[in-house]
Coordinates of C-alpha atoms in Angstrom, one line a residue:
M1 CA -26.5 -43.0 39.9
K2 CA -27.4 -45.0 36.8
G3 CA -30.8 -45.9 38.1
K4 CA -34.0 -43.7 38.2
L5 CA -33.5 -41.3 41.1
E6 CA -35.4 -38.3 42.4
P7 CA -33.7 -35.0 41.6
L8 CA -33.0 -34.2 45.3
E9 CA -31.5 -37.7 45.9
R10 CA -29.4 -37.5 42.7
Q11 CA -28.1 -34.1 43.8
K12 CA -27.3 -35.5 47.2
L13 CA -25.3 -38.4 45.7
V14 CA -23.4 -36.0 43.3
K15 CA -22.4 -33.9 46.3
E16 CA -21.3 -37.0 48.2
G17 CA -19.2 -38.1 45.2
K18 CA -17.6 -34.8 44.9
N19 CA -16.7 -34.9 48.6
L20 CA -15.2 -38.4 48.2
K21 CA -13.1 -37.2 45.2
D22 CA -11.8 -34.2 47.2
G23 CA -11.1 -36.5 50.1
L24 CA -9.2 -38.9 47.9
I25 CA -7.0 -36.1 46.5
T26 CA -6.1 -35.1 50.0
L27 CA -5.3 -38.7 51.0
E28 CA -3.1 -39.1 47.9
E29 CA -1.2 -35.9 48.8
D30 CA -0.8 -37.2 52.3
L31 CA 0.4 -40.6 51.0
L32 CA 3.0 -38.9 48.8
K33 CA 4.3 -36.8 51.7
L34 CA 4.4 -39.8 54.1
S35 CA 6.1 -42.0 51.4
D36 CA 8.8 -39.3 51.0
E37 CA 9.3 -39.0 54.7
L38 CA 9.6 -42.8 55.0
Q39 CA 12.1 -42.9 52.1
Q40 CA 14.2 -40.2 53.9
E41 CA 14.1 -42.1 57.2
A42 CA 15.0 -45.4 55.4
Q43 CA 18.0 -43.8 53.7
C44 CA 19.5 -43.1 57.1
I45 CA 19.8 -46.9 57.7
P46 CA 23.2 -48.2 56.5
N47 CA 23.7 -51.4 54.6
M48 CA 24.2 -54.8 56.3
T49 CA 27.8 -55.9 56.9
H50 CA 29.6 -59.0 55.6
P51 CA 30.1 -61.6 58.3
D52 CA 33.9 -61.5 57.8
V53 CA 34.2 -57.7 58.2
P54 CA 36.3 -56.8 61.3
I55 CA 34.0 -55.1 63.9
G56 CA 35.2 -51.8 65.3
E57 CA 36.7 -48.5 64.2
E58 CA 39.4 -48.0 61.5
D59 CA 42.2 -49.3 63.8
C60 CA 40.4 -52.7 63.9
S61 CA 40.8 -53.2 60.1
T62 CA 42.9 -56.2 59.1
M63 CA 45.6 -56.6 56.4
R64 CA 44.8 -58.9 53.5
K65 CA 48.0 -58.5 51.6
M66 CA 51.4 -56.7 51.6
V67 CA 53.1 -56.2 48.2
G68 CA 56.8 -55.2 47.9
S69 CA 58.8 -53.3 50.5
P70 CA 59.8 -49.6 50.9
H71 CA 62.4 -48.4 48.5
E72 CA 65.7 -47.6 50.1
F73 CA 67.3 -44.3 49.1
S74 CA 71.0 -43.4 49.5
F75 CA 70.2 -39.7 49.7
P76 CA 67.8 -37.5 51.8
V77 CA 64.2 -38.1 50.6
K78 CA 62.1 -35.2 49.4
D79 CA 58.3 -35.1 49.6
H80 CA 56.2 -34.3 46.5
L81 CA 55.8 -30.6 47.5
Q82 CA 59.6 -30.1 47.4
L83 CA 60.0 -32.2 44.2
G84 CA 57.1 -30.4 42.6
K85 CA 58.7 -27.0 43.4
E86 CA 62.1 -28.0 42.1
L87 CA 60.8 -29.6 38.9
D88 CA 58.2 -26.8 38.3
L89 CA 55.2 -29.2 38.4
F90 CA 52.7 -27.5 40.7
E91 CA 51.4 -24.0 41.5
F92 CA 49.6 -23.9 44.9
D93 CA 49.9 -20.2 45.8
A94 CA 48.3 -18.8 42.7
A95 CA 45.5 -21.5 42.9
A96 CA 44.8 -20.4 46.5
E97 CA 44.4 -16.8 45.3
V98 CA 42.2 -17.8 42.4
S99 CA 40.1 -20.5 44.0
G100 CA 41.0 -20.9 47.7
S101 CA 43.0 -23.3 49.8
K102 CA 43.3 -27.0 48.7
F103 CA 43.3 -26.1 45.0
Y104 CA 46.2 -26.4 42.6
Y105 CA 47.6 -26.0 39.1
L106 CA 49.5 -28.8 37.5
K107 CA 52.3 -27.6 35.2
N108 CA 54.7 -29.0 32.6
E109 CA 55.3 -32.8 32.9
A110 CA 52.7 -33.1 35.7
V111 CA 50.0 -32.3 33.1
M112 CA 51.4 -34.9 30.8
L113 CA 51.6 -37.4 33.7
E114 CA 48.0 -36.9 34.5
M115 CA 46.9 -37.5 30.9
A116 CA 49.2 -40.6 30.8
L117 CA 47.8 -42.0 34.0
V118 CA 44.2 -41.6 32.8
N119 CA 44.8 -43.1 29.3
W120 CA 47.0 -46.0 30.6
T121 CA 44.4 -46.8 33.3
L122 CA 41.5 -46.7 30.9
S123 CA 43.3 -48.9 28.3
E124 CA 44.2 -51.5 31.0
V125 CA 40.8 -51.7 32.5
M126 CA 39.1 -51.8 29.1
K127 CA 41.2 -54.9 28.3
R128 CA 39.2 -56.6 31.1
G129 CA 35.9 -56.0 29.5
F130 CA 34.8 -52.6 30.9
T131 CA 32.9 -50.0 28.9
P132 CA 34.5 -46.5 29.0
L133 CA 32.4 -43.5 30.1
T134 CA 32.7 -39.9 30.8
T135 CA 30.0 -38.7 33.1
P136 CA 28.0 -35.5 34.0
E137 CA 29.7 -33.8 36.9
L138 CA 26.5 -32.1 38.2
V139 CA 23.8 -34.5 39.4
R140 CA 20.5 -34.2 41.2
S141 CA 20.7 -34.2 45.0
S142 CA 18.2 -37.1 45.1
V143 CA 20.6 -39.3 43.1
V144 CA 23.4 -38.4 45.5
E145 CA 21.2 -39.5 48.4
K146 CA 20.1 -42.7 46.7
C147 CA 23.7 -43.6 46.2
G148 CA 24.2 -43.3 50.0
F149 CA 25.9 -39.9 50.3
Q150 CA 24.6 -37.0 52.3
P151 CA 24.3 -33.8 50.2
R152 CA 23.3 -31.6 53.2
G153 CA 24.5 -31.0 56.7
E154 CA 27.6 -29.5 58.4
N155 CA 30.0 -32.3 57.7
T156 CA 28.9 -33.1 54.2
Q157 CA 31.6 -33.8 51.6
V158 CA 29.3 -32.7 48.8
Y159 CA 29.2 -29.2 47.1
T160 CA 25.6 -28.1 46.4
V161 CA 24.6 -25.6 43.8
E162 CA 22.6 -22.8 45.4
G163 CA 19.1 -22.2 44.0
S164 CA 19.0 -25.7 42.3
D165 CA 18.6 -29.3 43.3
Q166 CA 22.0 -30.2 41.8
C167 CA 25.3 -31.2 43.4
L168 CA 28.9 -31.5 42.1
I169 CA 29.9 -35.2 42.2
G170 CA 32.5 -36.5 44.7
T171 CA 33.0 -39.6 42.6
A172 CA 31.9 -41.0 39.2
E173 CA 30.2 -43.8 41.2
I174 CA 27.2 -41.4 41.5
P175 CA 26.4 -40.6 37.9
V176 CA 27.4 -44.1 36.8
G177 CA 25.0 -45.6 39.4
G178 CA 22.3 -43.4 38.0
I179 CA 22.7 -44.3 34.4
H180 CA 20.3 -47.3 34.8
M181 CA 18.0 -45.6 37.4
D182 CA 14.4 -46.8 37.3
S183 CA 15.2 -49.6 34.8
I184 CA 14.5 -53.3 34.5
L185 CA 17.5 -54.9 32.8
A186 CA 17.4 -58.3 31.0
E187 CA 19.5 -61.0 32.8
S188 CA 21.5 -61.4 29.6
M189 CA 22.8 -57.9 30.0
L190 CA 24.5 -58.6 33.3
P191 CA 27.1 -58.0 34.4
L192 CA 27.4 -54.4 33.2
K193 CA 31.0 -53.2 33.7
Y194 CA 31.9 -49.5 33.4
V195 CA 35.1 -47.6 33.7
A196 CA 34.4 -43.9 34.1
F197 CA 36.6 -40.8 33.9
S198 CA 35.5 -37.7 35.7
H199 CA 36.5 -34.7 37.8
C200 CA 35.6 -35.0 41.5
F201 CA 34.7 -32.3 44.0
R202 CA 34.8 -32.7 47.8
T203 CA 34.5 -30.1 50.6
E204 CA 36.9 -32.1 52.8
A205 CA 35.1 -30.7 55.8
G206 CA 37.2 -31.0 59.0
A207 CA 40.4 -32.0 57.1
A208 CA 43.5 -30.2 58.3
G209 CA 47.1 -30.8 59.4
T210 CA 50.4 -31.9 57.8
A211 CA 48.9 -35.2 56.7
T212 CA 46.6 -33.4 54.2
R213 CA 49.2 -31.0 52.7
G214 CA 49.9 -30.6 49.0
L215 CA 48.1 -32.9 46.6
Y216 CA 47.1 -35.4 49.3
R217 CA 43.7 -33.9 50.1
V218 CA 42.2 -31.4 47.7
H219 CA 38.8 -30.0 46.7
Q220 CA 39.0 -31.0 43.0
F221 CA 40.8 -33.9 41.2
S222 CA 40.6 -36.3 38.3
K223 CA 39.7 -40.0 38.9
V224 CA 39.1 -43.2 36.9
E225 CA 36.4 -45.3 38.6
M226 CA 35.2 -48.8 38.0
F227 CA 31.6 -49.8 38.5
I228 CA 29.8 -53.1 38.1
L229 CA 26.1 -54.1 38.1
C230 CA 25.6 -57.8 38.5
Q231 CA 23.3 -60.6 39.8
P232 CA 23.3 -60.9 43.7
E233 CA 25.0 -64.3 43.8
E234 CA 28.0 -62.9 41.8
S235 CA 28.8 -59.7 43.7
E236 CA 31.4 -61.3 46.1
S237 CA 33.4 -62.7 43.2
Y238 CA 33.3 -59.4 41.3
H239 CA 34.4 -57.7 44.4
E240 CA 37.5 -59.9 44.4
E241 CA 37.9 -59.1 40.7
L242 CA 37.9 -55.4 41.3
I243 CA 40.5 -55.5 44.0
K244 CA 42.6 -57.8 41.8
I245 CA 42.5 -55.2 39.0
E246 CA 43.6 -52.5 41.4
E247 CA 46.5 -54.6 42.7
D248 CA 47.6 -55.5 39.2
L249 CA 47.6 -51.8 38.2
F250 CA 49.6 -50.7 41.3
S251 CA 52.0 -53.6 41.0
S252 CA 52.8 -52.9 37.4
L253 CA 53.8 -49.3 38.4
G254 CA 56.2 -50.9 41.0
L255 CA 54.5 -49.5 44.1
H256 CA 54.8 -50.9 47.6
Y257 CA 51.3 -51.2 49.1
K258 CA 49.1 -53.1 51.4
T259 CA 45.4 -54.1 50.9
I260 CA 43.2 -53.8 53.9
D261 CA 39.8 -55.3 54.9
M262 CA 38.2 -52.2 56.4
A263 CA 36.5 -52.4 59.8
S264 CA 32.7 -51.9 60.2
G265 CA 33.1 -48.4 61.7
D266 CA 34.8 -47.2 58.5
L267 CA 32.5 -48.7 55.9
G268 CA 30.1 -45.8 55.3
A269 CA 26.4 -46.3 54.7
P270 CA 26.4 -48.1 51.3
A271 CA 29.2 -50.6 51.7
Y272 CA 28.6 -54.2 52.7
R273 CA 32.4 -54.8 52.5
K274 CA 35.3 -52.5 51.5
F275 CA 38.9 -53.2 50.7
D276 CA 41.3 -50.2 50.8
V277 CA 44.7 -50.0 49.2
E278 CA 47.4 -47.9 51.0
A279 CA 50.6 -47.2 49.2
W280 CA 53.9 -46.2 50.7
M281 CA 54.7 -42.5 50.2
P282 CA 58.4 -42.1 51.3
G283 CA 58.4 -38.3 51.2
L284 CA 55.4 -38.2 53.6
G285 CA 56.9 -41.1 55.6
R286 CA 53.7 -43.1 55.8
Y287 CA 51.1 -45.2 53.9
G288 CA 48.4 -43.2 52.2
E289 CA 45.1 -44.5 50.8
I290 CA 45.1 -44.6 47.0
S291 CA 42.0 -46.6 46.3
S292 CA 39.1 -48.6 47.6
A293 CA 36.8 -51.3 46.3
S294 CA 33.3 -51.7 47.8
N295 CA 30.5 -54.2 47.4
C296 CA 27.3 -52.2 48.0
T297 CA 25.0 -55.3 47.4
D298 CA 21.4 -54.0 46.7
Y299 CA 21.7 -50.9 48.9
Q300 CA 22.0 -48.5 46.0
S301 CA 19.9 -50.4 43.5
R302 CA 16.9 -50.4 45.8
R303 CA 17.0 -46.7 46.2
L304 CA 17.8 -46.1 42.5
G305 CA 15.2 -48.6 41.3
I306 CA 17.6 -50.8 39.3
R307 CA 16.3 -54.3 38.8
Y308 CA 16.7 -57.2 36.4
R309 CA 14.3 -59.9 35.2
P310 CA 15.7 -63.4 35.5
S311 CA 15.3 -65.6 32.4
E312 CA 12.6 -68.2 32.5
S313 CA 15.1 -71.1 32.4
S314 CA 16.9 -69.9 35.5
T315 CA 13.7 -69.6 37.6
N316 CA 11.1 -72.2 36.7
P317 CA 11.2 -74.0 33.4
K318 CA 7.6 -75.3 33.9
K319 CA 6.2 -71.8 34.0
G320 CA 3.5 -71.2 31.5
K321 CA 4.4 -69.0 28.5
G322 CA 3.5 -65.4 28.9
K323 CA 4.2 -65.3 32.6
L324 CA 7.3 -63.2 33.3
A325 CA 9.6 -64.0 36.2
P326 CA 9.5 -61.5 39.0
T327 CA 12.2 -58.9 39.0
K328 CA 15.2 -58.7 41.4
F329 CA 17.5 -55.9 42.4
V330 CA 21.0 -55.9 41.0
H331 CA 24.0 -55.6 43.2
T332 CA 26.4 -52.7 42.6
L333 CA 30.1 -52.5 43.2
N334 CA 32.6 -49.6 42.8
A335 CA 36.4 -49.3 42.9
T336 CA 39.0 -46.7 42.2
A337 CA 41.2 -47.5 39.3
C338 CA 43.3 -44.3 39.6
A339 CA 42.9 -41.2 41.8
I340 CA 45.3 -38.8 40.0
P341 CA 46.7 -36.6 42.7
R342 CA 47.6 -39.4 45.1
M343 CA 49.1 -41.4 42.2
I344 CA 51.3 -38.5 41.3
I345 CA 52.5 -38.3 44.9
C346 CA 53.4 -42.0 44.8
L347 CA 55.2 -41.8 41.5
L348 CA 57.2 -38.6 42.4
E349 CA 58.2 -39.7 45.8
N350 CA 59.0 -43.4 45.0
Y351 CA 60.8 -42.7 41.7
Q352 CA 62.9 -39.7 42.8
Q353 CA 66.6 -39.8 42.0
K354 CA 69.7 -38.4 43.6
D355 CA 70.2 -35.8 40.8
G356 CA 66.7 -34.4 41.5
S357 CA 65.0 -36.0 38.6
V358 CA 62.1 -38.4 38.7
V359 CA 62.0 -41.6 36.6
I360 CA 58.8 -42.3 34.7
P361 CA 57.6 -46.0 35.2
V362 CA 58.0 -48.0 32.0
P363 CA 54.2 -48.8 31.5
L364 CA 53.4 -45.0 31.4
R365 CA 56.1 -44.0 28.9
P366 CA 54.1 -44.8 25.7
F367 CA 51.4 -42.6 27.0
I368 CA 53.7 -39.7 27.8
G369 CA 55.5 -39.4 24.5
G370 CA 58.3 -41.8 25.4
L371 CA 59.5 -39.5 28.2
E372 CA 61.8 -41.5 30.6
R373 CA 62.4 -39.0 33.3
I374 CA 61.4 -35.6 34.6
A375 CA 64.6 -33.5 34.9
P376 CA 65.2 -30.4 37.0
K377 CA 64.7 -27.2 35.0
F378 CA 67.1 -25.1 37.2
P379 CA 70.6 -25.9 38.5
Q380 CA 70.4 -27.9 41.8
D381 CA 72.3 -27.0 44.9
E382 CA 74.8 -29.7 45.9

């Protein structure tokens, strides 16, 4: 085109160039569409599994640790529903009228107990070097997907907002995972440790029966969540650190619990390995899950685009100046520090007294105005 050309030949080349440009636009549109479809298909593939994970469904899970033993009572044990009614702590019927089933009001000392649990948990976890956060509770559906959750479908646990691309979070893991989305972190910043308070919303599709009554399985609840971003070679040690923090918290509240190495069939898509903690709930007469700790390796960070750049000294000290080390994906881990409703179940049922009162565990008393017990507000029948 820059040379001397006959007008007809130049016109022909201009037309050919325009056709090439139009064809390129079409190809780029096709590439974007195919890349999106490939991403959607790739997100259906679960994470790899740690070689020590038990293979099979949930009943194949193995116990790592048992702490304490069930408390022995010299009187008929009540469940948290009965205790809550007698102590005027909950309101389920009005909540069902206002919002639907599996919603609740907390009342009186139960409100103070929630606040105490949140503040005590935050203070304890912050002592271990975690940065506190409160998070958005509406996030884009693409972020939910990249964290390994399915925001669509019949059995989804995620509430979506009609007419938008936003969802209500089921755990603070999702917005905390997104805080460094599409970032390249300096190696010196790692590990990043967060402890986040949020409300959580879950559809609990398919959940029914006596095992889910009361506060055990609800659509909305408060939770304190731990989240770590670290170098790949450190994630297994941080996984152990997270479960240790959980165990320390539950032990200091005097709970009887067991820690379980969850089987492959119960891991979910993001988890490379997951430890659950199940506490004894005497009123329900069974163990109930109160927390979990998962190592998601680079499953979430690949989808979220969270990488770090190793320092020169840790890669190749002979590298010429000005040449940056190639980036690597971080590993992400998450763990429940305190899921409020189930913790309230544990405390009410384990610390109930013969006179109908409930003793407040000593660590929580400074956070609840020094209150030592929740006493009945009405005369109790003998």
